[in-house]
mmCIF file of N, CA, C and O in Angstrom:
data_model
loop_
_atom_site.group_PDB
_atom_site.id
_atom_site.type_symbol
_atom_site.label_atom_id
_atom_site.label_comp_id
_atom_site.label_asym_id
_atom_site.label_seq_id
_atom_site.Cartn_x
_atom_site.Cartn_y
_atom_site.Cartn_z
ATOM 1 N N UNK A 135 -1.473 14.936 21.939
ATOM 2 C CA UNK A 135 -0.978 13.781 21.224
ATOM 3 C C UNK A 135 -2.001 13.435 20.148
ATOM 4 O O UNK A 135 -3.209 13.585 20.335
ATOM 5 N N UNK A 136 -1.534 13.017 19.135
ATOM 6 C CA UNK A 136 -2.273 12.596 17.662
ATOM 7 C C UNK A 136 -1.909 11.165 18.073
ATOM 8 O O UNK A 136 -0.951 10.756 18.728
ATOM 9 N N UNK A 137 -3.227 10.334 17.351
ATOM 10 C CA UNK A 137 -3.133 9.382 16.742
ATOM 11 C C UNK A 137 -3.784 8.967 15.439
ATOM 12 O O UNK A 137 -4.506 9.803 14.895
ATOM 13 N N UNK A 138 -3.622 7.788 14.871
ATOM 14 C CA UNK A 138 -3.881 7.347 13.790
ATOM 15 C C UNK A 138 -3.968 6.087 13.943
ATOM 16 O O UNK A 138 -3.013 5.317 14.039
ATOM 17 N N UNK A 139 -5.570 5.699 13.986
ATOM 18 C CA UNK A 139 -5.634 3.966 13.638
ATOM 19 C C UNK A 139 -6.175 3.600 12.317
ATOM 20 O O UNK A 139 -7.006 4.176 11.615
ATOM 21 N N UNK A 140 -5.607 2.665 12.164
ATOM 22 C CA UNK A 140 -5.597 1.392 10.839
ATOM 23 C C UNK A 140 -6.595 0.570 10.803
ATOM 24 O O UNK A 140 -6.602 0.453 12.029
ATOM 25 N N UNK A 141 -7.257 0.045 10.550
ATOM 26 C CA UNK A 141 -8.097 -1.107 10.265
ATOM 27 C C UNK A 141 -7.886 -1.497 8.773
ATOM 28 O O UNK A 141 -8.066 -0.759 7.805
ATOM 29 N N UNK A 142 -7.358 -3.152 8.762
ATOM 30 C CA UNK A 142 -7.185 -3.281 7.407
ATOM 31 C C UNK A 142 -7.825 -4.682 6.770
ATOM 32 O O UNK A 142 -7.214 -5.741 6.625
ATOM 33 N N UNK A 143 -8.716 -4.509 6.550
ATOM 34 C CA UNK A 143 -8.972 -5.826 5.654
ATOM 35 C C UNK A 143 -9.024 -6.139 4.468
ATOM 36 O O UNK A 143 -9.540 -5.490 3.557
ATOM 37 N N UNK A 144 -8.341 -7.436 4.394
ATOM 38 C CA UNK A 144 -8.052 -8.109 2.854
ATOM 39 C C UNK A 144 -9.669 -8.984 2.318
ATOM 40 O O UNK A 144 -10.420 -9.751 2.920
ATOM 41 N N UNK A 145 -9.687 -8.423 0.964
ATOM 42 C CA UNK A 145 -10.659 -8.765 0.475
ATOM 43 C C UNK A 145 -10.833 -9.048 -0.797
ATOM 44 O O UNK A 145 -11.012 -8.135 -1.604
ATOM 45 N N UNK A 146 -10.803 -10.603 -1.254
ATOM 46 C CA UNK A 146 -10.996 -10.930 -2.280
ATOM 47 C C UNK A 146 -12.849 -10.798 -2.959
ATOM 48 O O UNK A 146 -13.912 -11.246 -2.530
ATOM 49 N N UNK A 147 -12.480 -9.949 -4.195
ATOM 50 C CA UNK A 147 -13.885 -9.529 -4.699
ATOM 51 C C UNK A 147 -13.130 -9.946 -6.224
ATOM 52 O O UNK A 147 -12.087 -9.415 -6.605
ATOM 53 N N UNK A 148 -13.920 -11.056 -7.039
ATOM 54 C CA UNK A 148 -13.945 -11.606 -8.583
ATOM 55 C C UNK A 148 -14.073 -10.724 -9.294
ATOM 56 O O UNK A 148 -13.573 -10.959 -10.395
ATOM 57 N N UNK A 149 -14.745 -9.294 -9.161
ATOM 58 C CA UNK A 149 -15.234 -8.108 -10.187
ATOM 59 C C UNK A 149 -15.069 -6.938 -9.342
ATOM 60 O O UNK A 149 -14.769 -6.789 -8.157
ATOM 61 N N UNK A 150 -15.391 -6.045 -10.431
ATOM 62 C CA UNK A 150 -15.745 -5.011 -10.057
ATOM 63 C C UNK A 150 -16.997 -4.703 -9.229
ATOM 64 O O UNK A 150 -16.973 -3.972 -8.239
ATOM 65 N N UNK A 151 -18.257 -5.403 -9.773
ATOM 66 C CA UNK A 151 -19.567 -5.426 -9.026
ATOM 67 C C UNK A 151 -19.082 -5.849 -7.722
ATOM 68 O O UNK A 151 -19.209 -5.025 -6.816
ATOM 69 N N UNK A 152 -18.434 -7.215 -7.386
ATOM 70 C CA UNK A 152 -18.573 -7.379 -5.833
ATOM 71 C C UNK A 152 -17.618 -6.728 -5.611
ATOM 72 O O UNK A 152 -17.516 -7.120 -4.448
ATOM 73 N N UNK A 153 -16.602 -5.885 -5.742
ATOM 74 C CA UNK A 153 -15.791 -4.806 -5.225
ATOM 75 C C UNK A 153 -16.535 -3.685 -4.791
ATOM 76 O O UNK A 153 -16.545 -3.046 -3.739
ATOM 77 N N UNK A 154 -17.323 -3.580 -6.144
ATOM 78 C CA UNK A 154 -18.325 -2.083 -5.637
ATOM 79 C C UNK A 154 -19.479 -2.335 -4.011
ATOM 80 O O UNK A 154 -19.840 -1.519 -3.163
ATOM 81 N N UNK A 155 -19.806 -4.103 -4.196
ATOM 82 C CA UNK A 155 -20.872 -4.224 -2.819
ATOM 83 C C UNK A 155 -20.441 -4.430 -1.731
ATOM 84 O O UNK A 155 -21.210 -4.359 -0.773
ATOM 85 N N UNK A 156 -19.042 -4.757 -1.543
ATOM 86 C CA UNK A 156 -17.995 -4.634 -0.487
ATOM 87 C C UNK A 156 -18.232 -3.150 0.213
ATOM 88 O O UNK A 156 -18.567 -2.805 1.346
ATOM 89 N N UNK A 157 -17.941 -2.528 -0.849
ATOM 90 C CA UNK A 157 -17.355 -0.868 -0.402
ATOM 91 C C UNK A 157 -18.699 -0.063 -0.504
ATOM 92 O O UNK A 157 -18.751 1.146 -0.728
ATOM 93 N N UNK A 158 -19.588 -0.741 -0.345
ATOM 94 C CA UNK A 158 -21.394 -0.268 0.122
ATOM 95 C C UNK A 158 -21.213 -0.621 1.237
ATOM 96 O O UNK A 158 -21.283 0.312 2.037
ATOM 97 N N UNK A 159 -20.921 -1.961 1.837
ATOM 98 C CA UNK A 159 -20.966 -2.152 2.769
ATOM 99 C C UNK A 159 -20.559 -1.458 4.266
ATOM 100 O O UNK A 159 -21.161 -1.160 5.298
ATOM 101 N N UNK A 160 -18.496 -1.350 3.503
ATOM 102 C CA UNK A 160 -18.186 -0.671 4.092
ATOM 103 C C UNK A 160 -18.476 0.742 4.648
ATOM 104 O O UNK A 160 -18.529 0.952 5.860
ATOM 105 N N UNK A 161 -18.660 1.703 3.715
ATOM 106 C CA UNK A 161 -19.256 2.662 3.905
ATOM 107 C C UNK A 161 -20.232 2.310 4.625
ATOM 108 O O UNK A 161 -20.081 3.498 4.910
ATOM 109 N N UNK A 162 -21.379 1.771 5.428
ATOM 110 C CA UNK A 162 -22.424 1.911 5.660
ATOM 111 C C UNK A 162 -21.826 1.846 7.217
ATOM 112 O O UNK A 162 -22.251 2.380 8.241
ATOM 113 N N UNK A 163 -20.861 1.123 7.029
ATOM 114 C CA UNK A 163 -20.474 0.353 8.715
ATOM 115 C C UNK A 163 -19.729 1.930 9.303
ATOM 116 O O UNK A 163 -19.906 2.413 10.421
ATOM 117 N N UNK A 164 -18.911 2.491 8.231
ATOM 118 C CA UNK A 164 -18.377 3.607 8.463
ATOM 119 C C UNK A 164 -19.429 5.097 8.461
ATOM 120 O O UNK A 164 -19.164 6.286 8.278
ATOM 121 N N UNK A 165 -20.278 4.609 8.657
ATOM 122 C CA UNK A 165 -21.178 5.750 8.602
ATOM 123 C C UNK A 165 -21.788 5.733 10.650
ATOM 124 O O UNK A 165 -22.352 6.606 11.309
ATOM 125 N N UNK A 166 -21.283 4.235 11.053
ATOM 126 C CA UNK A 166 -21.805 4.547 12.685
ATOM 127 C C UNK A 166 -20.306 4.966 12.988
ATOM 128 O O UNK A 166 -20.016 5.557 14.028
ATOM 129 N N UNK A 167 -19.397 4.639 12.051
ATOM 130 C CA UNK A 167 -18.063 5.111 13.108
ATOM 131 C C UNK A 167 -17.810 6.268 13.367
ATOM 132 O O UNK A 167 -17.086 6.668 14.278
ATOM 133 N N UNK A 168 -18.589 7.112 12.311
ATOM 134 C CA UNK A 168 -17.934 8.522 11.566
ATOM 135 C C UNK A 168 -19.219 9.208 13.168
ATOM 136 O O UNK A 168 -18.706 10.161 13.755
ATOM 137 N N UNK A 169 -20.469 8.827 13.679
ATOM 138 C CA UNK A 169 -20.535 9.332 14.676
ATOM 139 C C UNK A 169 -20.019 9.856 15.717
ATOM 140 O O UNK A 169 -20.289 10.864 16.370
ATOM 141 N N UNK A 170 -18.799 8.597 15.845
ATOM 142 C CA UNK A 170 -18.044 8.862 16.929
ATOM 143 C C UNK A 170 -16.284 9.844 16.549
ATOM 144 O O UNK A 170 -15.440 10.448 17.212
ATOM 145 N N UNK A 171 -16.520 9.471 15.077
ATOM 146 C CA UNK A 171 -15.095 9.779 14.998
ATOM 147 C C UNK A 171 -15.358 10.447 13.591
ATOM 148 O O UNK A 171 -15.430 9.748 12.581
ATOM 149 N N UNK A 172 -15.474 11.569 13.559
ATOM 150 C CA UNK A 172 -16.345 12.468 12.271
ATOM 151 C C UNK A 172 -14.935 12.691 10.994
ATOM 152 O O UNK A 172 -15.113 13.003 9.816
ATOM 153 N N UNK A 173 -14.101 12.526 11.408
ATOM 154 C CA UNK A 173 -13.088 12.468 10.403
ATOM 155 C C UNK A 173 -12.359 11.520 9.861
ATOM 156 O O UNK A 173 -11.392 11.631 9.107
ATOM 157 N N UNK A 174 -13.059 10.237 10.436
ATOM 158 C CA UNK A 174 -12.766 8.447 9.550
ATOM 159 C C UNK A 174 -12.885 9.443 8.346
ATOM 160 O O UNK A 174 -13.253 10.617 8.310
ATOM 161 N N UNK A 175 -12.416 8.518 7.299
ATOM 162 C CA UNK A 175 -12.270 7.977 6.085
ATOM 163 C C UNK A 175 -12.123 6.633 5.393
ATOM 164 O O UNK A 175 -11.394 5.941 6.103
ATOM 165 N N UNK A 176 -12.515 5.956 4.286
ATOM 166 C CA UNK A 176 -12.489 4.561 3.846
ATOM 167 C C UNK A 176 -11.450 4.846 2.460
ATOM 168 O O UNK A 176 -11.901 5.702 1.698
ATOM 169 N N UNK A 177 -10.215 4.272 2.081
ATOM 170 C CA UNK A 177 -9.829 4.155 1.229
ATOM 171 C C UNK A 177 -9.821 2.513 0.790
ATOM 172 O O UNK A 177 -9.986 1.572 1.567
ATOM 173 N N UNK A 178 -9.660 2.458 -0.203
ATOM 174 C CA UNK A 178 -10.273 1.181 -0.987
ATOM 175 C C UNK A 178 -8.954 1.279 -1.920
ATOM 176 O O UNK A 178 -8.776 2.278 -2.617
ATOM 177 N N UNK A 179 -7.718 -0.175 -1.902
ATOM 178 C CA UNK A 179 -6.851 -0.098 -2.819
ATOM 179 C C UNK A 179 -6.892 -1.485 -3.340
ATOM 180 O O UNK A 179 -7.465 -2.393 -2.738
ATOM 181 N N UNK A 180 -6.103 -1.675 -4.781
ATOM 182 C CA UNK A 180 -6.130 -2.634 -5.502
ATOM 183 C C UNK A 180 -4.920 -3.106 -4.941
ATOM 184 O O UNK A 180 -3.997 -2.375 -4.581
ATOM 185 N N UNK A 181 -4.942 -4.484 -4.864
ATOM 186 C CA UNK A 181 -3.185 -4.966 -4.563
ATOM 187 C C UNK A 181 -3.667 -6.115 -5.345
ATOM 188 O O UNK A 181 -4.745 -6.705 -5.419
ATOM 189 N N UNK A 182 -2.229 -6.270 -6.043
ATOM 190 C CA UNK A 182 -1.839 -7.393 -6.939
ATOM 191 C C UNK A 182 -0.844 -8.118 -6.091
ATOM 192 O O UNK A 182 -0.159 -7.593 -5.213
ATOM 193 N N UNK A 183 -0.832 -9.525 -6.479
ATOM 194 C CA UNK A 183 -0.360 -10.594 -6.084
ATOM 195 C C UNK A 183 0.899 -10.603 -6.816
ATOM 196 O O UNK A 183 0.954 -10.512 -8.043
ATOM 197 N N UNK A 184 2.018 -10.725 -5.968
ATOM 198 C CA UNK A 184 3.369 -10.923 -6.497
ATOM 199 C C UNK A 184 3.805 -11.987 -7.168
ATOM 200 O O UNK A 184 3.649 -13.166 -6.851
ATOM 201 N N UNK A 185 4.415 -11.508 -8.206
ATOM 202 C CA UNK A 185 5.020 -12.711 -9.481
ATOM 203 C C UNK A 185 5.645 -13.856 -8.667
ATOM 204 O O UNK A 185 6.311 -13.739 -7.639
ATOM 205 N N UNK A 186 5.275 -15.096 -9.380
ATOM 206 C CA UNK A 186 5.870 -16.496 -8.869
ATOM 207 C C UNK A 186 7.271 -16.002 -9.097
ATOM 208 O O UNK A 186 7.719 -15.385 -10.063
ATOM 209 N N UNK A 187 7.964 -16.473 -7.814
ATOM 210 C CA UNK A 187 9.587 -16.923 -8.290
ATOM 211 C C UNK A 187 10.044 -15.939 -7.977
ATOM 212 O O UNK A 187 11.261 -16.111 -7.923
ATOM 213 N N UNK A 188 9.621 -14.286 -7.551
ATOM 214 C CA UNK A 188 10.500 -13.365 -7.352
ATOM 215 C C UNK A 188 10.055 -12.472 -5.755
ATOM 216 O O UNK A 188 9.258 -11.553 -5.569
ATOM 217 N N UNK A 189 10.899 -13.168 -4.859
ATOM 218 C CA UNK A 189 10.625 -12.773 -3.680
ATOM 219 C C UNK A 189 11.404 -11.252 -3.279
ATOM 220 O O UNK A 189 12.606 -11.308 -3.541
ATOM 221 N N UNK A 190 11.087 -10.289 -2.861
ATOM 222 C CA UNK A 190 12.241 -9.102 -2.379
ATOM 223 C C UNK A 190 13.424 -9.787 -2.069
ATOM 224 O O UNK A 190 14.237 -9.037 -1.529
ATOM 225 N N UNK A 191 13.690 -10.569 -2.168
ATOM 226 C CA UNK A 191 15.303 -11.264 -1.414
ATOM 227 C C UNK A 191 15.872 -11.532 -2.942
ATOM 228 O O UNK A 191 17.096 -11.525 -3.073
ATOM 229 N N UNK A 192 14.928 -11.801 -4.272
ATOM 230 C CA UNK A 192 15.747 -12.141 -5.034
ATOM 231 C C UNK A 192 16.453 -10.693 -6.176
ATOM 232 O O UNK A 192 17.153 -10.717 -7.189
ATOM 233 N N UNK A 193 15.818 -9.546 -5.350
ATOM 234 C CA UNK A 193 16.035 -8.480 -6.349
ATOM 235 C C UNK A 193 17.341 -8.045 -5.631
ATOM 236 O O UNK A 193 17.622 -8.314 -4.464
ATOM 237 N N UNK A 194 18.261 -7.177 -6.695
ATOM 238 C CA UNK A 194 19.930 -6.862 -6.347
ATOM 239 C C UNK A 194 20.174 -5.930 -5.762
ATOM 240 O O UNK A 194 19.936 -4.894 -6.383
ATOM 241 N N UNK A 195 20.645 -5.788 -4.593
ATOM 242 C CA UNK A 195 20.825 -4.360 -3.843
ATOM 243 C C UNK A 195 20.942 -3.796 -4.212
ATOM 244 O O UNK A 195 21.686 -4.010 -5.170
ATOM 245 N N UNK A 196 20.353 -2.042 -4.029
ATOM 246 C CA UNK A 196 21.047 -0.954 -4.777
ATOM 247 C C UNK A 196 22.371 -1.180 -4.654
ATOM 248 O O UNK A 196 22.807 -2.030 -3.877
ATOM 249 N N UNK A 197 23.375 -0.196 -5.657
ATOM 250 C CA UNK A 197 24.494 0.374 -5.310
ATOM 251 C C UNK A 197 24.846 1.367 -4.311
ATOM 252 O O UNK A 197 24.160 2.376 -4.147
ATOM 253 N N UNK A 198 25.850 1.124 -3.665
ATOM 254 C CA UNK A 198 25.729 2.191 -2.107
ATOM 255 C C UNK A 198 27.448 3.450 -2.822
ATOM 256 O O UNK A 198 28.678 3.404 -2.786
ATOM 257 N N UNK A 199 26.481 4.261 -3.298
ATOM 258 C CA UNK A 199 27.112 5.626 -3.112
ATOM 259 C C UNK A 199 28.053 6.210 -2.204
ATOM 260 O O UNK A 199 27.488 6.656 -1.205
ATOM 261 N N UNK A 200 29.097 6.335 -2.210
ATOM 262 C CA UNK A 200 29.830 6.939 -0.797
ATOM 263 C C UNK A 200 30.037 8.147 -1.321
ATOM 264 O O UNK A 200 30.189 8.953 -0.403
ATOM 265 N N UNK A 201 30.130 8.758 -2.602
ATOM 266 C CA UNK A 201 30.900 10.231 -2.859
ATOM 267 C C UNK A 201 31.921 10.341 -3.157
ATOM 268 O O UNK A 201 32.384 11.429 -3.499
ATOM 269 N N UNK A 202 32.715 9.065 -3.117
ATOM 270 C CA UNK A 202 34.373 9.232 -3.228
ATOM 271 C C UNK A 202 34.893 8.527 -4.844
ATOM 272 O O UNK A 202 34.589 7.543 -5.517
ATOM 273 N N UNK A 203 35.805 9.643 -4.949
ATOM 274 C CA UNK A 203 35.926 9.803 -6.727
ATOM 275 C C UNK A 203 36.670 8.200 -6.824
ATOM 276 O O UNK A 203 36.853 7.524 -5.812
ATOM 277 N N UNK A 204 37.095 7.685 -8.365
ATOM 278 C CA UNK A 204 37.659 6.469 -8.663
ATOM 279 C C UNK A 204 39.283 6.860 -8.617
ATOM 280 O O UNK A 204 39.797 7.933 -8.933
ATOM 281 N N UNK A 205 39.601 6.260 -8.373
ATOM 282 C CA UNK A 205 41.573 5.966 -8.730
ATOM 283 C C UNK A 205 41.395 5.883 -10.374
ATOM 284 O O UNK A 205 41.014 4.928 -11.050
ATOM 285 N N UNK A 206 41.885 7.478 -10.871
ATOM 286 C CA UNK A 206 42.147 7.054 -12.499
ATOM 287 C C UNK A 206 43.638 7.332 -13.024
ATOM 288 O O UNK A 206 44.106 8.260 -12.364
ATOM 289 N N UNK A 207 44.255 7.009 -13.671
ATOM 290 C CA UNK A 207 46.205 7.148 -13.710
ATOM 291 C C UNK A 207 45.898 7.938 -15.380
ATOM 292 O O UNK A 207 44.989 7.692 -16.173
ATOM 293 N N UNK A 208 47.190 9.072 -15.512
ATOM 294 C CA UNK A 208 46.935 9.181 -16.454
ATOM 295 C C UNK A 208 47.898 8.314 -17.710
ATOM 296 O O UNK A 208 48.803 7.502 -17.521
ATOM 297 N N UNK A 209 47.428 8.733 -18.799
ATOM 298 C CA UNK A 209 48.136 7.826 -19.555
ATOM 299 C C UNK A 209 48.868 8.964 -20.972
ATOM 300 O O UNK A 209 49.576 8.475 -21.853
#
């Protein structure tokens, strides 16, 4: 059996500099984990904050495809 754990923390950093001393950090902490677990990895992503006013509920369902042709008459 495989697994895969997550650890996720949110982290507000003003710049780039305290982004970069975050992810010193991290790395350093991930350097006792990687003892135990030699194939950790740290990925580091940017997430932006979603636009005021537009929640996933307010965007329009796709269109649902069935495959089946239109009723056309000729003329």
């Amino acid at each position: 059996m495989k697994l895969r754990a997550l650890i996720t923390i949110d982290i507000d950093a003003g710049d780039y500099i305290t982004a970069a001393e975050h992810q010193r950090r991290m790395e350093s902490i991930l350097t006792g984990i990687r003892g135990d677990y030699g194939q950790a990895e740290l990925q580091l992503r940017e997430r932006r904050a979603q636009p005021v006013g537009r929640s996933p509920a307010m965007v329009a369902p796709a269109r649902v495809m069935t495959g089946r042709l239109n009723a056309y008459e000729d003329l």
